[in-house]
C-alpha positions as a LaTeX table, in Angstrom:
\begin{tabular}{lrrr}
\hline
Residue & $x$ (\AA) & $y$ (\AA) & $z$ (\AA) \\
\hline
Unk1 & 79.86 & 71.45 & 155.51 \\
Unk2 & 81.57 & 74.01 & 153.43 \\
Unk3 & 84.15 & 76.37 & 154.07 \\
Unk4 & 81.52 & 79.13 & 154.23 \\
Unk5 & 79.05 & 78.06 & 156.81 \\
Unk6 & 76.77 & 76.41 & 154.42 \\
Unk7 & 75.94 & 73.06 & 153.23 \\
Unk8 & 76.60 & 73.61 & 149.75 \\
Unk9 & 80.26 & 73.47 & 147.50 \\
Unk10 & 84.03 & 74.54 & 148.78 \\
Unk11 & 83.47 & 78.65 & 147.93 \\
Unk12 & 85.76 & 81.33 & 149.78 \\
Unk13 & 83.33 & 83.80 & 151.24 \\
Unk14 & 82.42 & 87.31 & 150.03 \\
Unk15 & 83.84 & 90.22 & 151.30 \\
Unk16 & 80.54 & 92.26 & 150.83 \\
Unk17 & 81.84 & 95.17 & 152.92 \\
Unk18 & 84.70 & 95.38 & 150.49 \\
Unk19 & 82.55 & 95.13 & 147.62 \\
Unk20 & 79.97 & 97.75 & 148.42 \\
Unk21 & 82.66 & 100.29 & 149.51 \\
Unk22 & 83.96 & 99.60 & 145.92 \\
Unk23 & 81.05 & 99.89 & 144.35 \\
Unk24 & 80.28 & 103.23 & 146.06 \\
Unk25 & 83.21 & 104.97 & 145.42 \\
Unk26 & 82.90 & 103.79 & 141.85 \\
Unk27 & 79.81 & 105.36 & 141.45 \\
Unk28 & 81.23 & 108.92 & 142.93 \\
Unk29 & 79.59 & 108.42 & 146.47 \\
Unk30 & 81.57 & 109.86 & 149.66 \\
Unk31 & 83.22 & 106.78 & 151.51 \\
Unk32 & 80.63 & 106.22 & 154.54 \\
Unk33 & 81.46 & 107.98 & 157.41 \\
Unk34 & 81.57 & 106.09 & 161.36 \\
Unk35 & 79.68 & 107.34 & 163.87 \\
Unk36 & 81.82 & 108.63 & 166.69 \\
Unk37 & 80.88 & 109.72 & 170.06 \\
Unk38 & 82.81 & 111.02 & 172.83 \\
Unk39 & 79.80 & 109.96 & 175.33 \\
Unk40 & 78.60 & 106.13 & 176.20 \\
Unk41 & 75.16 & 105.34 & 174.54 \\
Unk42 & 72.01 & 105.99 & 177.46 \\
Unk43 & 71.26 & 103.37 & 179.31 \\
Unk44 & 67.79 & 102.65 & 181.24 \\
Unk45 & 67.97 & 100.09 & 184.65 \\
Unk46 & 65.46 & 97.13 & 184.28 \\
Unk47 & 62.76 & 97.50 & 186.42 \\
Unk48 & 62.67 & 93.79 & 187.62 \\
Unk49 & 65.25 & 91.43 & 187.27 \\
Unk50 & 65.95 & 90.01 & 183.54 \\
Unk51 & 64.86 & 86.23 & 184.01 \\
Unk52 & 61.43 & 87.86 & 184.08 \\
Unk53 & 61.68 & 90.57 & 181.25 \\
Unk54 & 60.84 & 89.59 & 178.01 \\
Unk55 & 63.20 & 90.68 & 175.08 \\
Unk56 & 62.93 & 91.03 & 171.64 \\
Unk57 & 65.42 & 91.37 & 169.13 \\
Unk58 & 65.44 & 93.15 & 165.76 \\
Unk59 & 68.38 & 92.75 & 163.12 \\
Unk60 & 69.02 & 93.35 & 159.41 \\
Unk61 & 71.73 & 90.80 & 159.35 \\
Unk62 & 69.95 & 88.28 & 157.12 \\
Unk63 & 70.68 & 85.61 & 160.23 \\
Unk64 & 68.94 & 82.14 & 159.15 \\
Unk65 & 69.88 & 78.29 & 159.90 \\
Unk66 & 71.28 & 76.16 & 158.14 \\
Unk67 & 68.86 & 74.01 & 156.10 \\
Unk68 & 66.34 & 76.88 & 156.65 \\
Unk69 & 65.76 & 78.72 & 152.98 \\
Unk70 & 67.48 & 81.90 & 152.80 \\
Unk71 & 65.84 & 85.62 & 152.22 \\
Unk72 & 67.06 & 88.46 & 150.55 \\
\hline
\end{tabular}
């Protein structure tokens, strides 16, 4: 396995945070502003205990196995 995570040759990985801020600012945008709160986020109690809730999980991140094809 390669340095970056996949099974494929010895590449450094891509700092695509980096990148996009640079690419941004480049193109005149305002650097992206953090949220920041001065409360905690709400919270809701479970109504029965979690080994019998069901969850589901929703993510942008692009997460995939290895030897499963990527997506884009």
């Amino acid at each position: 396995m390669s340095r970056d995570g996949g099974a494929g040759g010895d590449r450094d990985p891509i700092d695509y945070i980096a990148r996009t801020r640079d690419t941004y600012t480049k193109l005149g945008y305002q650097p992206y502003a953090w949220v920041h709160s001065d409360e905690d986020p709400p919270m809701a109690e479970l109504s029965k205990p979690l080994s019998e809730c069901r969850l589901g999980l929703a993510s942008s991140g692009g997460v995939y196995r290895v030897g499963q094809v990527a997506f884009h």
